[in-house]
Amino acid sequence: MAALTLSLNSCKKEDDDKEVEKEPTKSELIVGKWTWDKTEQYTNGTLQDSHDGDGGKIEFQEDHTIVWYDASGTPDPSFDYNKWELNADEDLLFFVNSEDNEALVTKLEKLTESELIFSIDSEASNGDARKIMVYLSK
């Protein structure tokens, strides 16, 4: 039995020499150009409005700047939010206006290599709870 154990322990799998691929962080996953697919608006948990995106794109760059593109692919400087950050837990995505340092806080609902979904919670003027869901794809 000892010889069997010795022979099993002396076997080496080819995979042992390969470097293990690590999972990308959320910051690494978010970098790139994303297409705006759809927006949904909920009031008090009920879907009020849903519409397809206009083909515009958001590019999250490695230096944490954002470039917005219109449907024709032209950079659109009219958006105030030109930087992005993730909180320490990587569950909140901040769109930051660098001029006044104000941030739009969004919650990451889903982030994969090809899909990004975030939500924005707000309150309507009458006090109703609103949630906007934004769907992006690569």
Coordinates of C-alpha atoms in Angstrom, one line a residue:
M1 CA 0.0 0.0 0.0
A2 CA 2.9 2.4 0.7
A3 CA 4.2 1.9 -2.8
L4 CA 0.8 2.8 -4.3
T5 CA 0.7 6.0 -2.1
L6 CA 4.2 6.9 -3.2
S7 CA 3.5 6.4 -6.9
L8 CA 0.3 8.5 -6.6
N9 CA 2.1 11.3 -4.9
S10 CA 4.9 11.3 -7.4
C11 CA 2.5 11.8 -10.3
K12 CA 2.4 15.4 -11.5
K13 CA -0.4 16.8 -13.5
E14 CA 0.5 19.0 -16.5
D15 CA -1.8 21.7 -15.1
D16 CA 0.4 22.2 -12.1
D17 CA 2.9 24.2 -14.2
K18 CA 0.2 26.5 -15.7
E19 CA -0.5 29.8 -14.1
V20 CA -4.0 29.9 -12.6
E21 CA -6.1 32.6 -14.2
K22 CA -7.6 34.9 -11.6
E23 CA -11.0 36.4 -11.9
P24 CA -11.0 40.0 -13.0
T25 CA -12.1 42.6 -10.4
K26 CA -15.2 44.6 -11.0
S27 CA -13.0 47.6 -11.8
E28 CA -11.3 45.6 -14.5
L29 CA -14.6 44.3 -15.8
I30 CA -16.2 47.8 -16.1
V31 CA -13.4 49.3 -18.2
G32 CA -14.4 49.4 -21.9
K33 CA -17.1 50.7 -24.2
W34 CA -20.7 49.8 -23.3
T35 CA -23.8 50.2 -25.4
W36 CA -27.0 51.6 -23.8
D37 CA -29.6 48.9 -24.4
K38 CA -32.6 49.8 -22.3
T39 CA -33.9 51.9 -19.4
E40 CA -36.8 51.0 -17.1
Q41 CA -38.4 53.3 -14.6
Y42 CA -40.3 52.0 -11.6
T43 CA -42.5 53.9 -9.1
N44 CA -43.3 52.3 -5.8
G45 CA -42.1 49.0 -7.3
T46 CA -44.3 49.1 -10.4
L47 CA -42.9 49.5 -13.9
Q48 CA -44.0 52.8 -15.3
D49 CA -41.8 53.2 -18.4
S50 CA -39.5 51.1 -20.4
H51 CA -37.7 52.1 -23.5
D52 CA -34.8 50.9 -25.7
G53 CA -31.5 52.8 -25.6
D54 CA -30.7 55.2 -28.4
G55 CA -27.5 53.3 -29.4
G56 CA -25.4 55.7 -27.4
K57 CA -22.3 54.4 -25.6
I58 CA -20.4 54.9 -22.4
E59 CA -16.7 54.3 -22.3
F60 CA -15.3 53.7 -18.8
Q61 CA -11.6 54.2 -19.2
E62 CA -8.7 52.8 -17.0
D63 CA -7.9 56.3 -15.7
H64 CA -11.5 56.5 -14.3
T65 CA -12.6 59.0 -16.9
I66 CA -15.8 58.6 -18.9
V67 CA -16.4 59.3 -22.5
W68 CA -20.0 59.5 -23.6
Y69 CA -20.9 58.8 -27.3
D70 CA -24.1 59.6 -29.1
A71 CA -25.9 57.1 -31.4
S72 CA -23.6 58.2 -34.4
G73 CA -20.5 57.3 -32.4
T74 CA -19.4 60.9 -31.9
P75 CA -18.2 61.9 -28.4
D76 CA -20.9 63.9 -26.6
P77 CA -19.4 66.4 -24.1
S78 CA -22.9 67.4 -22.9
F79 CA -22.9 64.9 -20.0
D80 CA -21.7 66.4 -16.8
Y81 CA -20.5 63.1 -15.3
N82 CA -17.0 62.6 -16.6
K83 CA -15.4 60.3 -14.0
W84 CA -16.3 57.0 -12.4
E85 CA -15.5 55.2 -9.1
L86 CA -16.5 52.1 -7.3
N87 CA -16.8 52.0 -3.5
A88 CA -14.6 49.7 -1.4
D89 CA -17.2 46.9 -1.6
E90 CA -17.5 47.3 -5.4
D91 CA -21.3 47.4 -5.2
L92 CA -21.8 51.1 -5.8
L93 CA -20.8 52.9 -9.0
F94 CA -20.3 56.6 -8.7
F95 CA -20.6 58.9 -11.7
V96 CA -18.7 62.0 -10.7
N97 CA -18.9 65.5 -12.1
S98 CA -15.3 66.7 -11.6
E99 CA -16.2 70.4 -11.8
D100 CA -18.3 70.5 -8.7
N101 CA -17.3 67.0 -7.3
E102 CA -20.9 65.9 -7.1
A103 CA -21.7 62.3 -7.7
L104 CA -24.6 60.3 -9.0
V105 CA -24.7 57.2 -6.8
T106 CA -25.9 54.0 -8.6
K107 CA -26.1 50.4 -7.4
L108 CA -24.4 47.7 -9.4
E109 CA -27.1 45.1 -10.0
K110 CA -25.1 42.9 -12.4
L111 CA -21.6 43.1 -13.9
T112 CA -20.1 40.5 -16.3
E113 CA -17.7 40.7 -19.2
S114 CA -20.7 41.5 -21.5
E115 CA -23.5 42.9 -19.3
L116 CA -23.7 45.8 -16.9
I117 CA -26.9 46.7 -15.1
F118 CA -27.1 49.5 -12.6
S119 CA -30.0 51.2 -10.7
I120 CA -30.6 54.7 -9.5
D121 CA -32.9 55.2 -6.5
S122 CA -34.6 58.5 -6.2
E123 CA -37.7 60.1 -4.8
A124 CA -40.5 61.7 -6.9
S125 CA -41.6 65.2 -5.9
N126 CA -44.7 63.6 -4.3
G127 CA -42.6 61.4 -2.1
D128 CA -43.0 58.2 -4.2
A129 CA -40.0 55.9 -4.4
R130 CA -38.5 55.7 -7.8
K131 CA -36.0 53.3 -9.3
I132 CA -34.4 53.6 -12.7
M133 CA -32.7 50.5 -14.1
V134 CA -30.1 50.9 -16.8
Y135 CA -29.0 48.0 -19.0
L136 CA -25.7 48.1 -20.9
S137 CA -23.9 45.5 -23.0
K138 CA -20.5 45.2 -24.6

